Short mmCIF file of C-alpha atoms in Angstrom, two decimals:
data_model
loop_
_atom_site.label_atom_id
_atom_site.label_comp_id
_atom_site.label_asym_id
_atom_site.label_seq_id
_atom_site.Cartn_x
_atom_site.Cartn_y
_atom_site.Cartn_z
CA UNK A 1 85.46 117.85 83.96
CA UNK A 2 84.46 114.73 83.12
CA UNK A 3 85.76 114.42 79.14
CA UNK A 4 88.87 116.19 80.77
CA UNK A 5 89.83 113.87 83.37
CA UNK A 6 88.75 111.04 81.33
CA UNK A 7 89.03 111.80 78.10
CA UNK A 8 85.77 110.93 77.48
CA UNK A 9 82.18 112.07 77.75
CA UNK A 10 79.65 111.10 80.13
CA UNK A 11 76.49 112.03 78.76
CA UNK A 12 75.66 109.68 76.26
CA UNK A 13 75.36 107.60 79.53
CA UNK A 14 73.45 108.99 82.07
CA UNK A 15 69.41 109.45 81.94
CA UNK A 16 66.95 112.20 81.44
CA UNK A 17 66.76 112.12 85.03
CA UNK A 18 69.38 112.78 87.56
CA UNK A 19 69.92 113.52 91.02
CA UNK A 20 72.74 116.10 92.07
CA UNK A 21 73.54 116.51 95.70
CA UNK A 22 73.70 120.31 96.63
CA UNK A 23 72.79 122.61 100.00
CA UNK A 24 71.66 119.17 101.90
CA UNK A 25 69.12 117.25 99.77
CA UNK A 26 69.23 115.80 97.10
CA UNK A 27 67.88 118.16 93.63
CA UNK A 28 66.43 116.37 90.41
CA UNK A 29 67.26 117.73 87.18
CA UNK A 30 65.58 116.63 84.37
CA UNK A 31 67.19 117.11 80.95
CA UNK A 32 63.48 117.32 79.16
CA UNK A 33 62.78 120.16 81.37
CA UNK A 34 66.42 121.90 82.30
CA UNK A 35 68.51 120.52 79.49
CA UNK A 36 71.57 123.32 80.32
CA UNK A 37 71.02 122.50 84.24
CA UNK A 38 71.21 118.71 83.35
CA UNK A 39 74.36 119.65 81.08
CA UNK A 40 75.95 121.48 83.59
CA UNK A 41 75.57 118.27 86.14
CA UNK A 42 76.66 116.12 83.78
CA UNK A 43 79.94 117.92 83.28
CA UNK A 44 80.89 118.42 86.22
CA UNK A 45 83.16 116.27 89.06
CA UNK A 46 80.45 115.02 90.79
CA UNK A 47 78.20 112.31 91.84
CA UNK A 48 74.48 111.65 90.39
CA UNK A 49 72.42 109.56 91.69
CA UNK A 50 70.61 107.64 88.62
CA UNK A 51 67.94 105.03 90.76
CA UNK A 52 66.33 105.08 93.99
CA UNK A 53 65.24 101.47 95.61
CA UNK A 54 66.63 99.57 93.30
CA UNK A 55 63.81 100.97 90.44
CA UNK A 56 60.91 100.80 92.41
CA UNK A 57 60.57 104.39 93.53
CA UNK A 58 62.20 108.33 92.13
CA UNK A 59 61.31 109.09 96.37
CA UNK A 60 65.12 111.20 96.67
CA UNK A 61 63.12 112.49 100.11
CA UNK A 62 63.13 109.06 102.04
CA UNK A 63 64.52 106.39 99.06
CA UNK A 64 67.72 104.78 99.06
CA UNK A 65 70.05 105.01 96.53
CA UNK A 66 70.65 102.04 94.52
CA UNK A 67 72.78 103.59 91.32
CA UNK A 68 74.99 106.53 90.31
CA UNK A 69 76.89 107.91 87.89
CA UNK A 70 79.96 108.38 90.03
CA UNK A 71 82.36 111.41 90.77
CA UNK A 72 84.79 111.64 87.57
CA UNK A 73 87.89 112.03 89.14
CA UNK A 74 86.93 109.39 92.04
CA UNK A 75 86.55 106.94 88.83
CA UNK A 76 89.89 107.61 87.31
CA UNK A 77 91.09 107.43 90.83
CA UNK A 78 89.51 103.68 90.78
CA UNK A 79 90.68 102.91 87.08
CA UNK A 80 94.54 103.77 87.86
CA UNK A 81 94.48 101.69 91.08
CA UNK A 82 93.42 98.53 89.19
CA UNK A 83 96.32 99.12 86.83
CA UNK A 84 94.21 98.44 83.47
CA UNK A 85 96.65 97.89 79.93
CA UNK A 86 96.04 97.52 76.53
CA UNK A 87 95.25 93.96 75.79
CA UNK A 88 93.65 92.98 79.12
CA UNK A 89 90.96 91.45 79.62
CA UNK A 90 88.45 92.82 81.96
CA UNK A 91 85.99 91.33 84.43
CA UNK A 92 83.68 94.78 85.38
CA UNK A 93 81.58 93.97 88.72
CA UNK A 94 78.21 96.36 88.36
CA UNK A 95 77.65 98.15 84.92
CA UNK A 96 75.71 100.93 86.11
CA UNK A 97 75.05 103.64 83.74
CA UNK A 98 77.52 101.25 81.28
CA UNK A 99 80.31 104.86 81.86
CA UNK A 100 83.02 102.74 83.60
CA UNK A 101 82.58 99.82 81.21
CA UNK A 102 83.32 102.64 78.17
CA UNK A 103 86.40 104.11 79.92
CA UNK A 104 87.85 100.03 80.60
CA UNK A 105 87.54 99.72 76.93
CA UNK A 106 89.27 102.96 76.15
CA UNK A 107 92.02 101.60 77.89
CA UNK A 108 92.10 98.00 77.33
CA UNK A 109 92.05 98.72 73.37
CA UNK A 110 90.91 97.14 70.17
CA UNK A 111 93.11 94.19 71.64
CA UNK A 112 91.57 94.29 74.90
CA UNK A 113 88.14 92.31 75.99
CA UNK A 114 85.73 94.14 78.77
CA UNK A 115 83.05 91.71 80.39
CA UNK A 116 80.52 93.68 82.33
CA UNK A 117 77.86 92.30 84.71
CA UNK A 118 75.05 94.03 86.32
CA UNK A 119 72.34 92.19 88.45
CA UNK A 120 69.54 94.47 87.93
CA UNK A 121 68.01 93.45 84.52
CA UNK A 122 66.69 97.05 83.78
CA UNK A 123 70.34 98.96 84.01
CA UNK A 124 71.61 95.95 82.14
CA UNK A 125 69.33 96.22 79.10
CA UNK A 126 69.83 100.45 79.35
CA UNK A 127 74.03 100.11 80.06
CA UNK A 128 73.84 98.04 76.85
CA UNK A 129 71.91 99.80 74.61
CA UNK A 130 74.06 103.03 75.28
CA UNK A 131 77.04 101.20 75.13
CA UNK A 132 76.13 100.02 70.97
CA UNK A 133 74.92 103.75 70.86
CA UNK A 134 78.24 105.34 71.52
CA UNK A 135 80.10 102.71 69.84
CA UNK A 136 81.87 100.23 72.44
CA UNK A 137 82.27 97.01 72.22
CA UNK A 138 82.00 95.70 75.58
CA UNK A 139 79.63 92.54 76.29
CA UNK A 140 77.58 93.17 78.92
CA UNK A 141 75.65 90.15 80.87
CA UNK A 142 72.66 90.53 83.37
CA UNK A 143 73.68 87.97 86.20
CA UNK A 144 74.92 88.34 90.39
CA UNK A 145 78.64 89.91 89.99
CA UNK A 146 79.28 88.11 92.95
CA UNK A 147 79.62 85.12 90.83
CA UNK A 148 81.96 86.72 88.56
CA UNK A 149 81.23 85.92 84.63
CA UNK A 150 82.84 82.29 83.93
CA UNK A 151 82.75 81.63 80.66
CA UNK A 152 84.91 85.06 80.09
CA UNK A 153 87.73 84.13 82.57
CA UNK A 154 90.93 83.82 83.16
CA UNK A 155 90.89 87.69 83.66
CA UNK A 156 93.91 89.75 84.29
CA UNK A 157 92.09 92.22 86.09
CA UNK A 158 88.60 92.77 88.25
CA UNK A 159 87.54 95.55 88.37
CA UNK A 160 84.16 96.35 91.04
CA UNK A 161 82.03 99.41 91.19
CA UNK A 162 79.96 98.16 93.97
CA UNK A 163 80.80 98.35 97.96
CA UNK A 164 81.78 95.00 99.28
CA UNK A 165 82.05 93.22 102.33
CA UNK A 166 82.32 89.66 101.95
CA UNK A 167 84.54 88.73 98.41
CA UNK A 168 83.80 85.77 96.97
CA UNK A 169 86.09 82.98 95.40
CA UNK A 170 84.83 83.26 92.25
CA UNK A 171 87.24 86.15 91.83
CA UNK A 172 89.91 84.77 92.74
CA UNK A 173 89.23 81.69 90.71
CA UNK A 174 88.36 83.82 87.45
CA UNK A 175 91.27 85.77 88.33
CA UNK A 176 94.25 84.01 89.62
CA UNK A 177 97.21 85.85 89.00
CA UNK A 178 96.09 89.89 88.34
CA UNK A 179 94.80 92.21 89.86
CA UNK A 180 90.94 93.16 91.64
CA UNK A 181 90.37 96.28 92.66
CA UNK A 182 87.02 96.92 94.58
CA UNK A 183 85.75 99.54 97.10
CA UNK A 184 85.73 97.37 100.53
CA UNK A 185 84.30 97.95 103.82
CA UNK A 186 83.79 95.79 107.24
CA UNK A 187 81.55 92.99 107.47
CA UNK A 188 78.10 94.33 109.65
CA UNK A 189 80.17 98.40 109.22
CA UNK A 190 78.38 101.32 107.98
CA UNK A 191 81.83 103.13 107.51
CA UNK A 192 82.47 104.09 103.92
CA UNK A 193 84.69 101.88 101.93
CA UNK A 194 88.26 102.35 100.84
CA UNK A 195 89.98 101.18 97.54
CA UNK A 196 91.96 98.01 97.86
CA UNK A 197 93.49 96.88 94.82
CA UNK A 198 94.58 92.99 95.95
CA UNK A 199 97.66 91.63 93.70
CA UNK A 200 96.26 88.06 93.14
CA UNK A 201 99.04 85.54 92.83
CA UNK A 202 97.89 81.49 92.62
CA UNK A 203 94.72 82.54 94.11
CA UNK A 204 95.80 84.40 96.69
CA UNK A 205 95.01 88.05 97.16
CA UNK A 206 96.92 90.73 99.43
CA UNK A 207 96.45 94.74 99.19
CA UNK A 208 97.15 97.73 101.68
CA UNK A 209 93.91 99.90 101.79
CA UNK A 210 94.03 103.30 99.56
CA UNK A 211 91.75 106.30 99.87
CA UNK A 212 88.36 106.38 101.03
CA UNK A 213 85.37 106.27 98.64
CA UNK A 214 82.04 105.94 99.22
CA UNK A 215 79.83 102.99 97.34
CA UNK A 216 76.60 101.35 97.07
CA UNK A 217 76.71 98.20 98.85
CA UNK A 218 76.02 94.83 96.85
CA UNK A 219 72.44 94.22 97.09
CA UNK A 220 73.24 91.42 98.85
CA UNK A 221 75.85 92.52 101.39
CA UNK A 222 74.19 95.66 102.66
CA UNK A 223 74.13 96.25 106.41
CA UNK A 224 71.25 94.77 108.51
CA UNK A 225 68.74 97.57 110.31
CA UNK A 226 68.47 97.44 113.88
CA UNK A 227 64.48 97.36 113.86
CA UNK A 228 64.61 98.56 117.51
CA UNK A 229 66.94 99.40 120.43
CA UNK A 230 67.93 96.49 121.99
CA UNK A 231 66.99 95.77 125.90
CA UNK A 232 70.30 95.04 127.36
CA UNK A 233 68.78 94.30 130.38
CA UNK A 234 70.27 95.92 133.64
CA UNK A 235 73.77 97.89 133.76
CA UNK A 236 76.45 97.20 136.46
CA UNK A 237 78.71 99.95 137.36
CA UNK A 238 82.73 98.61 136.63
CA UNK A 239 86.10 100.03 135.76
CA UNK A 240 87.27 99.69 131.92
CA UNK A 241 90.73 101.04 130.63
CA UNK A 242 88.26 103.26 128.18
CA UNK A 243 87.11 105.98 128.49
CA UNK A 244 84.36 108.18 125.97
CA UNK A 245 86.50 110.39 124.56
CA UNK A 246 88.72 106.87 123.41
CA UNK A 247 85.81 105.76 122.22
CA UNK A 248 84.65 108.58 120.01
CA UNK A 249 88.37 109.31 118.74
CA UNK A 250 88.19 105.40 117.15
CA UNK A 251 85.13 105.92 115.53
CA UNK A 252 85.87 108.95 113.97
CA UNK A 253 89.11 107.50 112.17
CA UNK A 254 87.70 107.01 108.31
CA UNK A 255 83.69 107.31 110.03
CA UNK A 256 84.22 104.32 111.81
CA UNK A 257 86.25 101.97 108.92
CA UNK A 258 89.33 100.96 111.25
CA UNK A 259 86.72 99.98 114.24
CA UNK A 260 85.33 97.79 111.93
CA UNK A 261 88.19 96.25 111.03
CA UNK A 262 89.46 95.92 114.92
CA UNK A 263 86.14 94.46 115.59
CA UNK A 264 84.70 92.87 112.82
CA UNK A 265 81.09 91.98 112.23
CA UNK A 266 80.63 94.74 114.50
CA UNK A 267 77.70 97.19 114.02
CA UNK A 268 77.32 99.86 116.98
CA UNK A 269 75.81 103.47 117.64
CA UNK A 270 77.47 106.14 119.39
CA UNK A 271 75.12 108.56 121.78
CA UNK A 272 76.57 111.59 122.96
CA UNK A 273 75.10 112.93 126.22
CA UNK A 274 72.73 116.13 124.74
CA UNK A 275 70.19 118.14 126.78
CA UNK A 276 69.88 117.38 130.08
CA UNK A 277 71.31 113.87 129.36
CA UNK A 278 74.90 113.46 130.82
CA UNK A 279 75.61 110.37 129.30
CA UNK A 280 77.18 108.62 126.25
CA UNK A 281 75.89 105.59 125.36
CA UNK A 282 78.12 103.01 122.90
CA UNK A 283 75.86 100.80 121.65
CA UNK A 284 76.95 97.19 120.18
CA UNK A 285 75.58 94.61 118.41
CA UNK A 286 77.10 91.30 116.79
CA UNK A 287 75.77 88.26 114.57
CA UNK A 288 72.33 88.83 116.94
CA UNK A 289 74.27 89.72 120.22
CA UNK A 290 73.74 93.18 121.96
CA UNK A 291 75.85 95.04 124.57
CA UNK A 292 75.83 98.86 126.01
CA UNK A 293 78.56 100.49 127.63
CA UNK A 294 77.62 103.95 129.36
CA UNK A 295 79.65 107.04 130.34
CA UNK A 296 78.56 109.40 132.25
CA UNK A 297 79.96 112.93 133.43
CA UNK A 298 80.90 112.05 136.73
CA UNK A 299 83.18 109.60 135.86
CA UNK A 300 81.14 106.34 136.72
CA UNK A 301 81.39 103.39 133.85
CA UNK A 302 78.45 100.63 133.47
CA UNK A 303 78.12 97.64 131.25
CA UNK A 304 75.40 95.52 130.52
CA UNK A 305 74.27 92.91 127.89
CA UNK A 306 77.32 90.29 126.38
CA UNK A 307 80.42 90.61 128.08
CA UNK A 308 82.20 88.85 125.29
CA UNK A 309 80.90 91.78 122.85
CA UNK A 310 82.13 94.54 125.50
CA UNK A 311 85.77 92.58 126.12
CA UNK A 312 86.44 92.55 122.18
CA UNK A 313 85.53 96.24 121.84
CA UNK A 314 87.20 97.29 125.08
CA UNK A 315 90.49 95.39 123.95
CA UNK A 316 90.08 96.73 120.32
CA UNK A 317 89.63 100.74 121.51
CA UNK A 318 93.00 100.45 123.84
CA UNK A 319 94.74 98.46 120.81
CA UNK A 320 94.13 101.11 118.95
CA UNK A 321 95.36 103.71 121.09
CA UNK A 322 98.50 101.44 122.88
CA UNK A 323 99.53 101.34 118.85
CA UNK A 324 100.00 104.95 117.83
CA UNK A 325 96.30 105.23 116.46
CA UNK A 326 97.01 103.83 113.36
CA UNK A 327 94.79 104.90 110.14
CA UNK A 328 93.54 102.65 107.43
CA UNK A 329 96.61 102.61 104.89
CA UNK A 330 98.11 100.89 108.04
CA UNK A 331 95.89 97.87 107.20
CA UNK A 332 95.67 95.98 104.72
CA UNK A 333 94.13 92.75 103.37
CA UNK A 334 95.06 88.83 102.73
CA UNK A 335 92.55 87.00 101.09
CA UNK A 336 92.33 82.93 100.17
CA UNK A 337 89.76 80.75 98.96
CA UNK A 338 87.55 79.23 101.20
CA UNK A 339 84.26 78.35 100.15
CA UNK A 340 81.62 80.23 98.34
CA UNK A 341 82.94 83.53 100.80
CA UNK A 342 86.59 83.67 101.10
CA UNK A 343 88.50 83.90 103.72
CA UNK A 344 89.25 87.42 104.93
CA UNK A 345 92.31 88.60 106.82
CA UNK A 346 93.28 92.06 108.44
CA UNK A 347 96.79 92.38 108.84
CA UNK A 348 98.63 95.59 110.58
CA UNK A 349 102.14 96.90 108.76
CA UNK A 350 102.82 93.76 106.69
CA UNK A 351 100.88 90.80 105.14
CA UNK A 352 102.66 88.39 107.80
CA UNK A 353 101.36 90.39 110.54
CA UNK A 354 97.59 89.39 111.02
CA UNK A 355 95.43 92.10 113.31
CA UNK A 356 93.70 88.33 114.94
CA UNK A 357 96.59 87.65 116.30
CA UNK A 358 98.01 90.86 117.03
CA UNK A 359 95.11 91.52 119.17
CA UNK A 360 95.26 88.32 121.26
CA UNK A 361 98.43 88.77 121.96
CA UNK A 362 97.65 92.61 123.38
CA UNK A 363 94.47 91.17 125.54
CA UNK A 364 96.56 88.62 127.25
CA UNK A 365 99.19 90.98 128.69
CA UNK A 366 96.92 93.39 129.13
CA UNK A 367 96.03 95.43 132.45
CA UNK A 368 92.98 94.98 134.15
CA UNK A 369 90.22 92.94 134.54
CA UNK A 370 87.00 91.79 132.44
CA UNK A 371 84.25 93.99 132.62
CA UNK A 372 81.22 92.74 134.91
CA UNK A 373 77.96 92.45 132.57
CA UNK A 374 75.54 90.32 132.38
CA UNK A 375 75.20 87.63 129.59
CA UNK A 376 71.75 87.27 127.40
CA UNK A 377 69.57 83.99 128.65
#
């Protein structure tokens, strides 16, 4: 599937050891041991998972994955959204396995450059050695992606293998006028990313969200754990223009991606009543802030913990629903420099129509009154 969609191999760049995803658990195939198993894997249109905790543990039982060989046809996918030619030159955001870096050259050309850059010093030294193996001439540099590769730029395109959150200037400064396609997802949001490909014009960046994907997060922008539930402190009943089922039709738009985006920095859990429980739970937390709004069968509200928190969620559910229930390619994203992190805007429609102040403008004509909860001390 791979060579097919592709049009070329990906063997020569994954290791003896590989991880395939099948009936609920992840199943390691070793090519020393299985070799027409491993073969079989390797062909085929799916994702293998090639290091667990960032090379400190093989543990596929409890380990995070920090590296794959991603789905073939997910990757061509990627490659035609960042528009790659022959004679470009290419700025490639986490080598991996070195694959992607392989398939930018096929396409860039003899005339073309690729620049790869991969933080973890182990998959750099690997990605390169298999990249002289099967012949490619891409350079590939051990270094933080997030600073881009300087001394290659200007780039016409960027292209980023790695979930982000937060992009950095040094993009759009190595890239001024191309093209960066990445796999994005909201700041503090567990949802799974979706491709934006921003057209970068004088350093400024704007792209509608594509398909979802699904990516590891840069080491340094994944999601912070709750290490315990928080103590909200003591509910008050209210009335709120929300009600659970609102609540649980927003989050399951994309797995939670256009929440995020409605309520950014946002992370929050979702109970549904089970048992003997009749209650669902909606659990928020923000830079350090918690908040808890509970449903319960009989119809009775309750809010407790910051009532900023609850007002911005509250106003972002009934946005969502007072505007048709919009999806993600209904967003899209403006981006400017600003910093080391630069500046990130949602808009809704069109590029001149920010979400921020779209949603302002909804909470101050809208019905009703602010919830009742108490503030942290």
């Amino acid at each position: 599937i791979a060579t097919k969609l592709l049009g070329r191999d990906r063997s020569p760049f994954l290791p003896d050891a590989v991880w395939h995803f099948k009936h609920g658990r992840h199943v390691r195939i070793d090519r020393r041991d299985d070799p027409l198993a491993w073969q079989e894997a390797a062909n085929a249109d799916c994702p293998l998972v090639t290091q667990w905790d960032d090379g400190t543990t093989d543990n596929a039982e409890s380990g995070i994955p920090t590296c794959s060989a991603s789905m073939p046809s997910m990757v061509e996918q990627m490659l035609d959204a960042c528009d790659v030619r022959q004679g470009h030159r290419v700025l490639e955001v986490g080598t991996g396995t070195g694959y992607t870096a392989a398939l930018l050259k096929d396409r860039v050309g003899e005339s073309g450059t690729v620049v790869t850059v991969e933080v973890d010093p182990v998959l750099a030294d690997q990605a390169r050695g298999r990249l002289a193996a099967a012949g490619v001439d891409a350079e590939v540099h051990c270094g933080d992606g997030l600073e881009g590769w300087p001394a290659g730029a200007p780039y016409d395109r960027v292209h980023v293998t790695c979930g982000i959150r937060s992009i950095p200037t040094a993009w759009l400064a190595q890239c001024p006028n191309g093209t960066i396609m990445l796999p994005w997802s909201p700041v503090g949001s567990d949802a799974c990313d979706h491709v934006v490909a921003l057209a970068v014009r004088n350093g400024v960046a704007v792209g509608r969200f594509g398909p979802e994907v699904a990516f590891m997060k840069a080491r340094t922008q994944r999601t912070r754990p709750w290490s315990a539930w928080p103590d909200t402190g003591n509910a008050v009943a209210t009335t709120l223009p929300i009600g659970p089922t609102e609540v649980d039709e927003l989050i399951g738009v994309a797995h939670g991606f256009v929440l995020g985006l409605l309520a950014p920095e946002l992370t929050f859990r979702f109970l549904r009543a089970s048992g003997d429980e009749d209650e669902h739970v909606w659990w928020l937390e923000r830079t350090g802030v918690y908040a808890s709004i509970g449903f319960t069968d009989d119809g009775t509200t309750t809010v407790a913990g910051d009532a900023d928190l609850i007002d911005d969620c509250v106003g972002a559910v009934r946005w969502w629903h007072d505007n048709g229930r919009p999806g993600p390619e209904d967003f899209g994203l403006r981006v400017t420099a600003d910093g080391r992190d630069a500046r990130q805007e949602i808009w809704f429609d069109a590029p001149d129509r920010r979400l921020s102040s779209l949603l302002s403008s909804h909470r101050r004509h809208r019905a009703g009154r602010r919830p009742e909860a108490r503030r942290p001390v």
